[in-house]
Amino acid sequence: MKELEDIVKSYYAACRQGIKTALATVVHVEGSAYRQPGAKMLVTENGTLTGAISGGCLEGDALRKAQLVMMQQQPMLVTYDTNDEDDAKLGVGLGCNGIIHILLEPVNTEDPLNAVAMLEEIISHRAPAVLVTLFTLHRRKGPQPGTCLVLTANGKMHHCIPDQQLQNAIATDAHHALQSRSSFTKTYLSTGNDYTTHTSYIPPAPQLLVAGAGNDVIPLVKMAALLGWHTIVVDGRPGYATAARFPEATQVLMARPAQALSQLQTDQYTAAVLMTHNYNYDLALLAQLLPLPLAYIGVLGPVKKLQRMLDELAENNISITRQQRARIHGPAGLDLGAETAEEIALSVISEIKSVLSATAATSLREKTTAIHSREQQVILQQHL
C-alpha cells in the first residue's frame, strides 16, 4: 500500500509541474523474479522513479521505454527474458531465471479514470480493494488497454472497458477476488482479441496501535512508518503523548484506556502492542482489545507478566476464547537476541509482519519451495 501512496503523491507533484508520467506494472511472471505481478512504478519524463518493478535491474531500460510511451501516448507491453542473450547485451542481467512482462501505460491527466486515479480511489478508503490491469500477453503490438477497473469493499466500481461482454466477465471475477482475497491472471478467449488480465487483491495498509509513548516506542514507530504502516500512539501522560515526540505517527492520543478505543477504528489489519510499562494501563487496555478482531496483540515484558494479566482478567469474569488467546503474543517479538530499543522494535515489527502475512518466520534458506507463491503464474482461461 505504501508503494501506491507514494506513486499517487509523486504523480500529483509531477502534475503541478506539468511533467508527463507513465505507470509501469508487472502483469505476469514466469519463473522467478524480484517483484511479483501487481508491483508498480511511476516514471516521469524527466527520469524520476517512484516504486519498483525489480531489484534495480529493469528500471533503467523501463525508463527509456516509458519515455517513448509518454511521447507516443500509447501503452506498451515489454518482456524481459533472462535466457535471452539480447537482454544480457542490454545490460539487464536479471539473474532471476524468470520471464517478466511489464505493461507501460501513459497517464492521461485529462482522463478521470486514468490509472493513478484508480490507485487514488484505493488509498482513499481503509478497506480492501481489487485492481484489474488488461493487456494482450502474446502479441506485443496488440491492444494494451492497461489499468481498467477498480472495485472497493463497499461495492463501488470504476471501469473503462468498452466491450460489454468482457466488462461483465471481468467485473464478476473482480467480485470473486474481493470475496476470496485472491489475486490471479486470466485470459478471456473470444473470436476477436484475446485479452489477459491481472486481477490484484489489495488489502489496506497495516495499522499499528502502540500503547505507550516512552523512548523505546520511538524506533518502533519509525520502523512502522518506514514500512508504510499507519501508526497510532496512545498514552495517558500529556508530557509523553505529543506529536513532537512522534512526527512519523499517523495519530497521537493522550487518553486513558477507557477513552482510547472510542477514538479509533480498528479492524483485522490492525496490530496492537502494549508497552506503557504501566501494568494497570496495559491490563485495562488488553481487556478492551480482546473482543476486537485484531490480527495481533503483543505484550512487552516477561511471560509471567502476561500470565498475571490473563489470571486477573479471569478473576474479573472476562473470559478469553481460544481464538482470542491465539492472537496474544507475549513476550512480544521474535527471538533475535534483541537488547536495545531499536533491536526490540525490529523483533516486534518482524513478528507482526509474519502474522499479517500468515507465514512462519524462518530463514529463507530453510524453505524447500519457491520464496513467492507461484499460484499467480498459472493463467486461467475463459471463453466469452
Short mmCIF file of C-alpha atoms in Angstrom, two decimals:
data_model
loop_
_atom_site.label_atom_id
_atom_site.label_comp_id
_atom_site.label_asym_id
_atom_site.label_seq_id
_atom_site.Cartn_x
_atom_site.Cartn_y
_atom_site.Cartn_z
CA MET A 1 0.00 0.00 0.00
CA LYS A 2 2.86 2.39 0.73
CA GLU A 3 4.02 1.98 -2.86
CA LEU A 4 0.61 3.07 -4.13
CA GLU A 5 0.51 6.03 -1.76
CA ASP A 6 3.98 7.15 -2.88
CA ILE A 7 3.01 6.80 -6.54
CA VAL A 8 -0.12 8.94 -6.13
CA LYS A 9 1.86 11.59 -4.25
CA SER A 10 4.59 11.69 -6.90
CA TYR A 11 2.01 11.82 -9.69
CA TYR A 12 0.36 14.95 -8.34
CA ALA A 13 3.75 16.53 -7.74
CA ALA A 14 4.53 15.94 -11.43
CA CYS A 15 1.13 17.31 -12.47
CA ARG A 16 1.78 20.55 -10.62
CA GLN A 17 4.97 20.95 -12.65
CA GLY A 18 3.35 19.98 -15.94
CA ILE A 19 5.51 16.85 -16.24
CA LYS A 20 4.24 13.80 -18.15
CA THR A 21 4.13 10.41 -16.41
CA ALA A 22 3.72 6.73 -17.19
CA LEU A 23 2.85 3.79 -14.98
CA ALA A 24 4.79 0.53 -15.17
CA THR A 25 3.10 -2.63 -13.85
CA VAL A 26 4.41 -6.16 -13.53
CA VAL A 27 1.49 -8.03 -15.10
CA HIS A 28 2.86 -11.56 -15.39
CA VAL A 29 5.89 -13.56 -14.23
CA GLU A 30 7.07 -16.96 -15.40
CA GLY A 31 9.62 -18.48 -13.05
CA SER A 32 11.49 -16.35 -10.52
CA ALA A 33 11.51 -12.57 -10.20
CA TYR A 34 12.34 -9.98 -7.57
CA ARG A 35 8.87 -8.40 -7.77
CA GLN A 36 5.60 -10.23 -8.31
CA PRO A 37 2.58 -9.38 -10.51
CA GLY A 38 0.92 -6.18 -9.37
CA ALA A 39 4.16 -4.35 -8.49
CA LYS A 40 4.13 -0.80 -9.85
CA MET A 41 6.44 2.08 -10.63
CA LEU A 42 5.66 5.63 -11.72
CA VAL A 43 8.04 7.14 -14.28
CA THR A 44 8.23 10.85 -15.13
CA GLU A 45 9.53 12.27 -18.37
CA ASN A 46 12.49 13.80 -16.53
CA GLY A 47 13.55 10.38 -15.19
CA THR A 48 12.14 10.31 -11.65
CA LEU A 49 11.13 6.81 -10.49
CA THR A 50 8.69 6.04 -7.69
CA GLY A 51 8.09 2.44 -6.69
CA ALA A 52 9.90 -0.54 -8.17
CA ILE A 53 9.35 -3.32 -10.69
CA SER A 54 12.58 -5.20 -9.92
CA GLY A 55 15.60 -5.08 -7.68
CA GLY A 56 17.05 -2.33 -9.87
CA CYS A 57 18.00 -4.34 -12.95
CA LEU A 58 14.97 -3.41 -15.09
CA GLU A 59 14.41 0.18 -14.08
CA GLY A 60 16.93 1.75 -16.47
CA ASP A 61 15.60 0.04 -19.59
CA ALA A 62 11.99 0.50 -18.44
CA LEU A 63 12.68 4.23 -18.04
CA ARG A 64 13.80 4.54 -21.64
CA LYS A 65 10.77 2.65 -22.93
CA ALA A 66 8.42 4.59 -20.65
CA GLN A 67 9.69 7.86 -22.11
CA LEU A 68 8.75 6.53 -25.56
CA VAL A 69 5.31 5.59 -24.23
CA MET A 70 4.83 9.12 -22.88
CA MET A 71 5.91 10.66 -26.18
CA GLN A 72 3.63 8.44 -28.29
CA GLN A 73 0.84 8.29 -25.69
CA GLN A 74 0.41 4.60 -26.43
CA PRO A 75 0.73 1.71 -23.93
CA MET A 76 3.45 -0.87 -24.49
CA LEU A 77 3.98 -4.41 -23.22
CA VAL A 78 7.65 -5.24 -22.60
CA THR A 79 9.01 -8.73 -21.92
CA TYR A 80 12.34 -9.44 -20.22
CA ASP A 81 13.70 -12.98 -20.51
CA THR A 82 16.79 -13.93 -18.52
CA ASN A 83 17.57 -16.65 -21.03
CA ASP A 84 17.51 -14.14 -23.89
CA GLU A 85 21.05 -13.15 -24.91
CA ASP A 86 19.77 -9.80 -26.21
CA ASP A 87 18.68 -8.86 -22.71
CA ALA A 88 22.17 -9.63 -21.44
CA LYS A 89 23.64 -7.38 -24.14
CA LEU A 90 21.34 -4.59 -23.00
CA GLY A 91 22.82 -4.88 -19.55
CA VAL A 92 19.60 -6.02 -17.90
CA GLY A 93 21.22 -9.02 -16.23
CA LEU A 94 18.19 -10.20 -14.27
CA GLY A 95 19.75 -13.26 -12.71
CA CYS A 96 16.34 -14.47 -11.53
CA ASN A 97 15.73 -17.26 -14.07
CA GLY A 98 12.35 -15.86 -14.99
CA ILE A 99 10.37 -14.12 -17.70
CA ILE A 100 8.86 -10.81 -16.62
CA HIS A 101 6.11 -8.99 -18.52
CA ILE A 102 5.83 -5.26 -17.82
CA LEU A 103 2.98 -3.07 -19.04
CA LEU A 104 3.86 0.60 -19.56
CA GLU A 105 0.91 2.97 -19.90
CA PRO A 106 0.85 6.76 -20.20
CA VAL A 107 -1.16 8.55 -17.54
CA ASN A 108 -3.57 10.99 -19.15
CA THR A 109 -4.26 13.83 -16.72
CA GLU A 110 -7.49 14.71 -18.55
CA ASP A 111 -8.93 11.21 -18.08
CA PRO A 112 -10.87 10.98 -14.77
CA LEU A 113 -10.44 7.18 -14.92
CA ASN A 114 -6.72 7.11 -15.59
CA ALA A 115 -4.54 4.53 -13.85
CA VAL A 116 -3.40 6.78 -10.99
CA ALA A 117 -6.96 7.98 -10.36
CA MET A 118 -7.89 4.35 -9.75
CA LEU A 119 -4.97 3.95 -7.36
CA GLU A 120 -6.15 7.05 -5.52
CA GLU A 121 -9.59 5.50 -5.14
CA ILE A 122 -7.97 2.53 -3.39
CA ILE A 123 -5.86 4.50 -0.92
CA SER A 124 -8.68 6.92 -0.06
CA HIS A 125 -10.52 4.21 1.88
CA ARG A 126 -9.24 2.00 4.66
CA ALA A 127 -10.71 -1.16 3.13
CA PRO A 128 -9.68 -3.95 0.75
CA ALA A 129 -9.95 -3.33 -2.97
CA VAL A 130 -9.33 -5.04 -6.30
CA LEU A 131 -7.43 -3.54 -9.23
CA VAL A 132 -7.54 -5.04 -12.73
CA THR A 133 -4.98 -4.47 -15.48
CA LEU A 134 -5.94 -5.51 -19.03
CA PHE A 135 -3.39 -6.42 -21.70
CA THR A 136 -2.63 -8.68 -24.67
CA LEU A 137 0.00 -11.10 -23.45
CA HIS A 138 1.20 -12.92 -26.55
CA ARG A 139 1.02 -10.06 -29.05
CA ARG A 140 3.18 -7.10 -28.13
CA LYS A 141 1.62 -4.98 -30.87
CA GLY A 142 -1.88 -6.00 -29.89
CA PRO A 143 -4.18 -3.67 -27.92
CA GLN A 144 -2.89 -2.91 -24.40
CA PRO A 145 -5.75 -1.15 -22.56
CA GLY A 146 -3.93 -1.05 -19.20
CA THR A 147 -5.47 -0.36 -15.78
CA CYS A 148 -9.17 -0.75 -16.45
CA LEU A 149 -11.14 -1.45 -13.26
CA VAL A 150 -11.12 -0.80 -9.53
CA LEU A 151 -13.57 -2.37 -7.09
CA THR A 152 -13.75 -1.26 -3.45
CA ALA A 153 -15.12 -3.14 -0.47
CA ASN A 154 -18.30 -1.04 -0.41
CA GLY A 155 -19.15 -2.33 -3.89
CA LYS A 156 -18.18 0.88 -5.67
CA MET A 157 -16.74 0.13 -9.09
CA HIS A 158 -14.99 2.30 -11.69
CA HIS A 159 -14.07 0.89 -15.07
CA CYS A 160 -13.15 1.83 -18.60
CA ILE A 161 -13.85 -1.40 -20.51
CA PRO A 162 -15.67 -0.69 -23.81
CA ASP A 163 -16.74 -4.27 -24.56
CA GLN A 164 -19.85 -5.12 -22.51
CA GLN A 165 -19.36 -8.90 -22.54
CA LEU A 166 -15.74 -8.57 -21.47
CA GLN A 167 -16.69 -6.00 -18.86
CA ASN A 168 -19.26 -8.33 -17.30
CA ALA A 169 -16.77 -11.20 -17.15
CA ILE A 170 -14.01 -9.06 -15.59
CA ALA A 171 -16.41 -7.49 -13.09
CA THR A 172 -17.61 -10.92 -11.98
CA ASP A 173 -14.02 -12.05 -11.43
CA ALA A 174 -13.21 -8.84 -9.55
CA HIS A 175 -16.03 -9.53 -7.09
CA HIS A 176 -14.72 -13.07 -6.68
CA ALA A 177 -11.21 -11.78 -5.98
CA LEU A 178 -12.56 -9.37 -3.35
CA GLN A 179 -14.54 -12.09 -1.59
CA SER A 180 -11.79 -14.73 -1.74
CA ARG A 181 -8.94 -12.26 -1.10
CA SER A 182 -7.06 -13.68 -4.05
CA SER A 183 -5.04 -12.38 -6.99
CA PHE A 184 -4.80 -14.16 -10.33
CA THR A 185 -4.09 -13.86 -14.05
CA LYS A 186 -6.75 -14.83 -16.55
CA THR A 187 -7.16 -14.86 -20.33
CA TYR A 188 -10.57 -14.25 -21.92
CA LEU A 189 -10.84 -16.08 -25.24
CA SER A 190 -13.13 -14.70 -27.92
CA THR A 191 -13.44 -14.58 -31.69
CA GLY A 192 -11.80 -11.15 -31.64
CA ASN A 193 -8.90 -10.14 -29.41
CA ASP A 194 -7.88 -12.49 -26.62
CA TYR A 195 -7.30 -10.28 -23.59
CA THR A 196 -5.45 -11.19 -20.41
CA THR A 197 -5.98 -9.56 -17.03
CA HIS A 198 -4.03 -9.42 -13.85
CA THR A 199 -6.51 -9.05 -11.01
CA SER A 200 -4.86 -7.84 -7.79
CA TYR A 201 -6.43 -8.09 -4.36
CA ILE A 202 -5.08 -5.15 -2.36
CA PRO A 203 -5.58 -5.11 1.42
CA PRO A 204 -5.38 -1.82 3.32
CA ALA A 205 -2.13 -0.75 4.89
CA PRO A 206 -1.45 -2.39 8.28
CA GLN A 207 -2.39 -0.25 11.24
CA LEU A 208 -0.26 -0.35 14.37
CA LEU A 209 -1.68 0.74 17.72
CA VAL A 210 1.05 1.30 20.30
CA ALA A 211 0.08 1.76 23.92
CA GLY A 212 2.93 3.72 25.42
CA ALA A 213 4.89 6.82 24.49
CA GLY A 214 8.23 6.14 26.15
CA ASN A 215 11.57 6.45 24.43
CA ASP A 216 11.54 2.77 23.45
CA VAL A 217 8.41 3.37 21.36
CA ILE A 218 10.13 5.92 19.11
CA PRO A 219 12.14 3.40 17.00
CA LEU A 220 9.09 1.13 16.75
CA VAL A 221 7.00 3.95 15.28
CA LYS A 222 9.81 4.96 12.92
CA MET A 223 10.18 1.42 11.56
CA ALA A 224 6.43 1.01 11.12
CA ALA A 225 6.21 4.33 9.28
CA LEU A 226 9.09 3.30 7.03
CA LEU A 227 7.05 0.25 6.03
CA GLY A 228 4.05 2.44 5.28
CA TRP A 229 2.03 1.26 8.27
CA HIS A 230 -0.42 3.68 9.82
CA THR A 231 0.71 4.15 13.41
CA ILE A 232 -1.28 5.36 16.41
CA VAL A 233 0.41 6.13 19.74
CA VAL A 234 -1.73 6.18 22.88
CA ASP A 235 -0.59 7.18 26.36
CA GLY A 236 -2.17 8.79 29.40
CA ARG A 237 0.77 11.08 30.10
CA PRO A 238 0.48 14.54 28.48
CA GLY A 239 4.21 15.10 28.53
CA TYR A 240 4.85 11.95 26.52
CA ALA A 241 1.92 11.62 24.11
CA THR A 242 2.85 14.50 21.81
CA ALA A 243 3.17 14.84 18.05
CA ALA A 244 6.59 16.44 18.54
CA ARG A 245 7.93 13.19 20.01
CA PHE A 246 6.35 11.06 17.27
CA PRO A 247 6.38 13.05 14.00
CA GLU A 248 6.12 9.83 11.93
CA ALA A 249 2.95 8.67 13.72
CA THR A 250 -0.39 8.93 11.94
CA GLN A 251 -2.08 9.89 15.19
CA VAL A 252 -1.03 10.57 18.79
CA LEU A 253 -3.65 10.36 21.53
CA MET A 254 -3.40 11.39 25.15
CA ALA A 255 -6.10 9.22 26.69
CA ARG A 256 -6.96 6.82 29.46
CA PRO A 257 -7.59 3.18 28.48
CA ALA A 258 -11.37 3.57 28.72
CA GLN A 259 -11.28 6.53 26.31
CA ALA A 260 -8.65 5.41 23.82
CA LEU A 261 -10.51 2.91 21.65
CA SER A 262 -13.60 5.10 21.29
CA GLN A 263 -11.46 7.45 19.19
CA LEU A 264 -10.08 4.73 16.92
CA GLN A 265 -11.22 2.49 14.11
CA THR A 266 -9.68 -0.96 14.33
CA ASP A 267 -10.03 -3.94 12.01
CA GLN A 268 -8.47 -7.29 11.08
CA TYR A 269 -5.47 -5.45 9.63
CA THR A 270 -4.71 -3.78 12.96
CA ALA A 271 -1.97 -4.89 15.34
CA ALA A 272 -1.62 -3.62 18.89
CA VAL A 273 1.43 -3.59 21.15
CA LEU A 274 1.17 -2.90 24.87
CA MET A 275 4.36 -1.25 26.08
CA THR A 276 3.42 1.53 28.52
CA HIS A 277 5.44 -0.13 31.32
CA ASN A 278 2.35 0.64 33.40
CA TYR A 279 0.82 -2.67 34.38
CA ASN A 280 -2.66 -1.34 35.17
CA TYR A 281 -2.85 0.68 31.93
CA ASP A 282 -1.83 -2.32 29.83
CA LEU A 283 -4.27 -4.57 31.68
CA ALA A 284 -7.20 -2.23 31.19
CA LEU A 285 -6.44 -1.80 27.51
CA LEU A 286 -5.97 -5.54 26.97
CA ALA A 287 -9.47 -6.14 28.32
CA GLN A 288 -10.85 -3.75 25.71
CA LEU A 289 -8.78 -5.14 22.85
CA LEU A 290 -9.75 -8.77 23.33
CA PRO A 291 -13.25 -8.60 21.74
CA LEU A 292 -11.95 -6.73 18.70
CA PRO A 293 -11.00 -8.61 15.50
CA LEU A 294 -7.34 -7.60 15.68
CA ALA A 295 -4.71 -9.62 13.88
CA TYR A 296 -2.16 -9.32 16.66
CA ILE A 297 -1.88 -8.20 20.28
CA GLY A 298 1.67 -8.01 21.62
CA VAL A 299 2.52 -7.63 25.29
CA LEU A 300 6.02 -6.43 26.05
CA GLY A 301 7.74 -7.97 29.04
CA PRO A 302 8.25 -11.41 30.58
CA VAL A 303 5.80 -14.27 30.20
CA LYS A 304 4.98 -14.04 33.91
CA LYS A 305 3.56 -10.57 33.37
CA LEU A 306 1.22 -11.79 30.65
CA GLN A 307 0.09 -14.76 32.72
CA ARG A 308 -0.67 -12.48 35.65
CA MET A 309 -2.75 -10.27 33.35
CA LEU A 310 -4.70 -13.24 31.99
CA ASP A 311 -5.32 -14.51 35.53
CA GLU A 312 -6.64 -11.14 36.66
CA LEU A 313 -8.95 -10.92 33.66
CA ALA A 314 -10.33 -14.35 34.52
CA GLU A 315 -10.84 -13.29 38.15
CA ASN A 316 -12.90 -10.37 36.85
CA ASN A 317 -15.09 -12.75 34.81
CA ILE A 318 -13.57 -11.72 31.49
CA SER A 319 -13.42 -14.93 29.51
CA ILE A 320 -10.86 -15.43 26.77
CA THR A 321 -11.68 -17.70 23.86
CA ARG A 322 -9.12 -19.93 22.18
CA GLN A 323 -9.12 -17.64 19.12
CA GLN A 324 -8.52 -14.57 21.27
CA ARG A 325 -5.69 -16.23 23.16
CA ALA A 326 -4.02 -17.23 19.90
CA ARG A 327 -3.82 -13.56 18.89
CA ILE A 328 -1.99 -12.58 22.08
CA HIS A 329 1.80 -12.69 21.76
CA GLY A 330 3.78 -12.33 24.94
CA PRO A 331 6.60 -11.77 25.25
CA ALA A 332 6.11 -9.80 22.02
CA GLY A 333 8.61 -10.25 19.21
CA LEU A 334 10.80 -12.84 17.52
CA ASP A 335 13.85 -14.34 19.19
CA LEU A 336 16.53 -12.20 17.54
CA GLY A 337 18.68 -11.74 20.61
CA ALA A 338 17.38 -8.17 20.84
CA GLU A 339 18.57 -5.94 23.68
CA THR A 340 18.41 -2.28 22.63
CA ALA A 341 15.18 -0.39 21.91
CA GLU A 342 15.94 -0.47 18.20
CA GLU A 343 16.59 -4.21 18.20
CA ILE A 344 13.42 -4.86 20.20
CA ALA A 345 11.46 -2.75 17.71
CA LEU A 346 12.87 -4.86 14.85
CA SER A 347 11.92 -8.03 16.72
CA VAL A 348 8.33 -6.88 17.31
CA ILE A 349 7.84 -5.48 13.79
CA SER A 350 9.14 -8.74 12.30
CA GLU A 351 6.71 -10.84 14.31
CA ILE A 352 3.77 -8.63 13.35
CA LYS A 353 4.72 -8.81 9.68
CA SER A 354 4.92 -12.60 9.91
CA VAL A 355 1.47 -12.80 11.49
CA LEU A 356 -0.12 -10.41 8.97
CA SER A 357 1.40 -12.41 6.11
CA ALA A 358 0.38 -15.74 7.67
CA THR A 359 3.89 -17.09 7.26
CA ALA A 360 6.37 -18.86 9.51
CA ALA A 361 9.21 -16.56 10.50
CA THR A 362 12.05 -18.86 9.47
CA SER A 363 15.24 -18.42 7.48
CA LEU A 364 14.67 -18.44 3.73
CA ARG A 365 17.46 -20.96 3.32
CA GLU A 366 15.26 -23.47 5.16
CA LYS A 367 12.50 -23.20 2.55
CA THR A 368 12.16 -26.10 0.15
CA THR A 369 9.66 -24.26 -2.07
CA ALA A 370 9.78 -21.00 -4.03
CA ILE A 371 10.11 -17.81 -1.99
CA HIS A 372 6.95 -16.39 -3.56
CA SER A 373 3.80 -18.32 -4.31
CA ARG A 374 3.60 -19.50 -7.91
CA GLU A 375 -0.22 -19.62 -7.95
CA GLN A 376 -0.45 -16.31 -9.81
CA GLN A 377 1.75 -17.65 -12.59
CA VAL A 378 -0.94 -20.08 -13.72
CA ILE A 379 -3.11 -18.37 -16.34
CA LEU A 380 -6.77 -19.22 -16.07
CA GLN A 381 -8.88 -19.18 -19.23
CA GLN A 382 -12.49 -18.36 -20.04
CA HIS A 383 -14.31 -18.45 -23.37
CA LEU A 384 -16.61 -15.49 -23.92
#
